XYZ file of C-alpha atoms in Angstrom:
332
model
C 124.440 304.230 342.683
C 126.717 304.754 339.732
C 130.428 304.497 340.307
C 132.633 307.130 338.788
C 135.029 305.887 336.129
C 138.608 305.614 337.302
C 140.056 308.388 335.145
C 143.637 309.540 335.617
C 144.183 312.967 334.056
C 147.383 313.753 332.224
C 150.043 315.289 334.416
C 151.641 318.589 333.398
C 154.610 316.995 331.649
C 152.347 314.754 329.596
C 150.097 317.677 328.681
C 153.083 319.653 327.517
C 154.345 316.721 325.496
C 151.184 316.733 323.407
C 151.956 320.252 322.254
C 154.505 319.747 319.508
C 155.450 323.324 318.681
C 156.047 324.910 315.317
C 159.558 325.346 313.891
C 159.762 328.921 315.092
C 159.358 328.017 318.762
C 161.009 324.645 319.052
C 164.190 323.090 317.689
C 162.614 319.702 317.022
C 162.851 320.002 313.243
C 166.555 320.852 313.398
C 167.598 317.497 314.858
C 169.557 315.369 312.362
C 167.191 312.382 312.563
C 164.174 314.563 311.837
C 165.937 316.584 309.161
C 166.904 313.439 307.259
C 163.342 312.124 307.633
C 161.793 315.351 306.359
C 164.252 315.579 303.476
C 163.351 312.097 302.249
C 159.619 312.514 302.890
C 159.398 315.861 301.088
C 162.025 315.530 298.365
C 162.036 311.766 297.749
C 158.382 310.863 298.437
C 158.587 307.729 296.289
C 160.635 306.172 299.117
C 157.555 306.377 301.356
C 155.548 303.942 299.233
C 157.358 300.738 300.348
C 157.135 301.984 303.957
C 153.375 302.451 303.592
C 153.085 299.000 302.011
C 155.026 297.454 304.896
C 153.224 299.271 307.722
C 149.676 298.806 306.437
C 149.985 295.675 304.284
C 149.146 297.708 301.199
C 150.292 296.936 297.672
C 150.786 300.304 295.984
C 153.020 300.214 292.897
C 156.282 302.102 293.370
C 155.262 304.659 290.757
C 152.054 305.613 292.592
C 151.452 309.335 292.929
C 152.243 310.698 296.391
C 150.442 313.938 297.269
C 152.066 316.044 299.990
C 149.502 317.471 302.397
C 149.859 320.351 304.837
C 151.947 319.360 307.880
C 151.196 322.362 310.077
C 147.981 322.294 312.100
C 146.965 325.326 314.140
C 145.267 325.315 317.521
C 143.829 328.364 319.288
C 147.041 329.223 321.137
C 149.715 327.115 319.432
C 150.488 324.879 316.515
C 151.732 321.374 315.859
C 153.714 320.012 312.926
C 153.371 316.450 311.775
C 156.481 314.822 310.305
C 154.765 313.604 307.154
C 151.167 313.779 305.964
C 150.541 312.364 302.492
C 147.776 311.001 300.342
C 147.982 308.014 298.016
C 144.876 307.552 295.887
C 141.983 308.276 298.266
C 143.725 307.412 301.549
C 145.558 309.817 303.885
C 148.648 308.561 305.727
C 150.387 310.149 308.710
C 153.936 309.063 309.618
C 155.950 310.265 312.603
C 159.697 309.743 313.099
C 160.966 308.850 316.594
C 164.544 308.278 317.719
C 163.715 307.679 321.410
C 160.990 305.886 323.346
C 158.359 308.380 324.464
C 155.631 307.380 326.919
C 153.420 310.215 325.640
C 153.633 309.183 321.978
C 150.253 307.421 321.967
C 148.324 310.477 323.140
C 150.356 312.751 320.855
C 149.531 310.612 317.827
C 145.860 310.604 318.832
C 145.906 314.400 319.155
C 147.562 314.887 315.758
C 145.139 312.557 314.003
C 142.089 313.996 315.765
C 143.084 317.492 314.627
C 143.688 316.275 311.073
C 140.294 314.566 311.040
C 138.473 317.646 312.374
C 140.195 319.944 309.878
C 138.939 317.730 307.053
C 135.460 317.053 308.454
C 132.693 316.842 305.863
C 129.120 317.919 306.638
C 126.303 315.676 305.473
C 122.850 316.821 304.345
C 121.245 315.912 307.670
C 123.582 318.198 309.573
C 125.873 315.459 310.867
C 129.591 315.439 310.199
C 131.798 312.710 308.827
C 135.359 312.631 310.124
C 138.049 310.215 308.966
C 141.101 309.394 311.069
C 144.189 309.000 308.826
C 146.111 305.761 308.715
C 149.055 306.441 310.982
C 152.268 304.808 312.097
C 155.433 305.703 313.988
C 158.815 304.948 312.448
C 161.316 304.250 315.218
C 164.757 304.860 313.744
C 166.258 303.762 317.067
C 164.616 301.123 319.211
C 165.187 298.668 322.035
C 163.317 295.913 323.876
C 161.004 298.508 325.447
C 159.841 299.978 322.155
C 156.145 299.114 321.693
C 154.749 297.322 318.674
C 151.909 299.856 318.527
C 150.575 302.940 320.273
C 147.026 302.552 321.592
C 144.464 304.949 323.058
C 141.180 303.614 324.454
C 138.487 306.159 323.552
C 135.355 305.985 325.726
C 132.224 307.690 324.383
C 129.402 309.060 326.547
C 127.130 306.145 325.652
C 129.657 303.688 327.092
C 131.063 302.474 323.802
C 134.848 302.120 323.678
C 136.857 302.351 320.485
C 140.576 301.760 320.273
C 142.795 304.156 318.376
C 145.885 302.254 317.241
C 149.041 303.356 315.409
C 151.528 300.594 314.525
C 155.244 301.044 315.248
C 157.842 300.166 312.623
C 161.382 299.717 313.960
C 164.321 300.053 311.563
C 166.420 297.832 313.831
C 164.040 294.908 313.211
C 165.112 294.712 309.564
C 168.243 293.169 308.094
C 169.894 294.609 304.988
C 168.554 291.704 302.953
C 164.997 292.496 304.062
C 165.457 296.212 303.405
C 166.566 295.647 299.820
C 164.109 292.813 299.158
C 161.200 294.988 300.321
C 162.754 298.140 298.796
C 162.643 299.918 302.163
C 165.389 302.338 301.122
C 163.895 304.939 303.480
C 165.520 302.929 306.316
C 169.089 303.085 305.007
C 170.262 306.427 306.492
C 169.302 305.086 309.928
C 170.594 301.553 309.536
C 174.061 302.019 311.078
C 172.608 303.623 314.220
C 172.310 300.089 315.596
C 176.077 300.212 316.171
C 175.822 303.132 318.596
C 175.331 300.738 321.502
C 178.914 299.554 321.011
C 180.347 302.968 321.875
C 182.331 301.521 324.759
C 183.936 298.876 322.586
C 185.224 300.817 319.594
C 188.743 299.589 320.271
C 187.548 296.116 319.352
C 188.400 295.704 315.692
C 185.610 293.171 315.237
C 182.856 295.699 315.915
C 184.397 298.365 313.710
C 184.958 295.849 310.935
C 181.342 294.674 311.110
C 180.010 298.237 310.851
C 182.247 299.077 307.906
C 181.411 295.781 306.241
C 177.714 296.638 306.383
C 178.479 300.091 304.955
C 180.326 298.400 302.097
C 177.317 296.161 301.453
C 174.969 299.153 301.429
C 177.200 301.021 298.968
C 177.561 298.024 296.666
C 173.858 297.228 296.598
C 172.885 300.860 296.033
C 175.255 301.005 293.071
C 173.787 297.811 291.651
C 170.269 299.135 292.172
C 171.171 302.421 290.515
C 172.434 300.629 287.418
C 169.346 298.388 287.268
C 166.687 301.013 287.951
C 168.229 304.030 286.273
C 167.492 306.155 289.372
C 171.055 307.336 289.796
C 170.269 310.841 291.018
C 167.894 309.576 293.713
C 170.432 307.080 295.010
C 173.251 309.640 294.953
C 171.128 311.880 297.177
C 170.287 308.958 299.451
C 173.986 308.127 299.779
C 174.720 311.704 300.834
C 172.051 311.481 303.550
C 173.602 308.235 304.822
C 176.975 310.000 305.098
C 175.482 313.046 306.793
C 173.665 311.066 309.475
C 176.615 308.713 309.999
C 178.873 311.723 310.592
C 176.468 312.809 313.323
C 176.076 309.354 314.870
C 179.804 308.646 315.062
C 181.191 312.147 315.543
C 183.389 310.880 318.402
C 184.506 307.749 316.539
C 186.658 308.974 313.614
C 187.674 305.494 312.483
C 184.060 304.572 311.800
C 182.949 308.034 310.667
C 185.758 308.423 308.141
C 185.597 304.777 307.090
C 181.894 304.940 306.261
C 182.277 308.262 304.480
C 185.083 306.875 302.313
C 183.168 303.698 301.471
C 180.011 305.558 300.525
C 181.874 308.292 298.644
C 183.502 305.782 296.301
C 180.021 304.680 295.331
C 178.961 308.276 294.836
C 181.733 308.901 292.307
C 180.583 305.907 290.329
C 177.044 307.236 290.185
C 178.192 310.674 288.994
C 179.729 309.290 285.808
C 177.300 311.092 283.526
C 178.052 314.461 285.132
C 181.784 313.896 284.870
C 181.536 312.848 281.239
C 179.607 316.032 280.462
C 182.269 318.086 282.224
C 184.973 316.347 280.166
C 183.201 317.203 276.919
C 182.848 320.853 277.950
C 186.525 321.135 278.766
C 187.393 319.756 275.346
C 190.638 318.172 276.525
C 189.865 314.681 275.322
C 186.835 312.720 274.275
C 184.043 313.201 276.840
C 183.597 309.671 278.058
C 187.314 309.149 278.619
C 187.572 312.516 280.424
C 184.826 311.508 282.800
C 186.444 308.164 283.542
C 189.847 309.767 284.179
C 188.298 312.231 286.625
C 186.472 309.407 288.415
C 189.771 307.600 288.825
C 191.446 310.743 290.150
C 188.603 311.150 292.672
C 189.007 307.539 293.716
C 192.764 307.800 294.265
C 192.519 311.170 296.070
C 190.222 309.476 298.585
C 192.606 306.594 299.242
C 191.344 304.213 296.590
C 193.486 301.376 295.246
C 194.271 299.949 291.805
C 192.140 296.924 292.697
C 189.109 299.173 293.331
C 189.773 301.044 290.097
C 189.803 297.789 288.133
C 186.903 295.991 289.835
C 184.586 298.903 290.710
C 185.218 301.214 287.764
C 186.443 298.587 285.259
C 189.377 300.882 284.431
C 191.996 299.917 281.875
C 195.746 300.099 282.509
C 195.978 303.107 280.189
C 193.237 304.981 282.085
C 194.909 304.248 285.436
C 198.259 305.458 284.129
C 196.724 308.672 282.771
C 194.892 309.409 286.032
C 198.106 308.974 288.032
C 200.077 311.094 285.586
C 197.615 313.961 285.945
C 197.675 313.711 289.734
C 201.461 313.814 289.767
C 201.582 316.896 287.556
C 199.161 318.944 289.694
């Protein structure tokens, strides 16, 4: 007598969790974590390449072409939206962003990837179909000791064979700043300071605040250095703005950290906008373009609480440029 397999069907809450609704019916895509993720994935896709290399031990060059695929997948009565579906060369990658632990994430990932595979099924001459599951991973922008290292679904076929579906989990909190910059995982940077949220009850302790702001200073400095070396100033300006935006959300109730991080990152942003400011100076015709841009950078620095020391060491300003910037500010 055959024994029935011990199957435990999904409860109602788990079933509902597998139905990730479209933008029109659910506010998922409006959450700051997801918005930052989608912005980088769609508008700065080159940042996904180091993440793919890290998650799947690939070795794509940073200038590899990233093809954006359709993220919305329709079922009979509803739709789901994947966070990022891309193709590099002949391989499809699916990346989901998570800011909380979710016990249904494994079955949700399996559902997404099964739908993607079915949508792209290819019929063979003998009438059979070939389906390919994309390479998938979950990026946990917040994590703790309970966050899994991978999401697994055991798939049992009618003939008794069992195949494991597995999606690795990548946790931003597992990476130091040195590792992030060494591996060029710049996609992680907007989420990096979220690791300080757990100290919410101790914000009066100067040590914690100082450590957070010190890390922000390191991020700003290294982004500026990278911008000068790589020539990707516009990309890194945009990345800096996303760091500020998400930090403002994370520390909305902690003004000392929120304002401190915004000031630190903004100083770096002014440095990176030197070409724009120089062009503006030329258009105004007041003085030679390059000098005009540098004077305006100095005025921006001082209006945001900057010091003479920062002007000299960060902007390499001369005494004459500092004096002119202060004169203009005093005459406004």
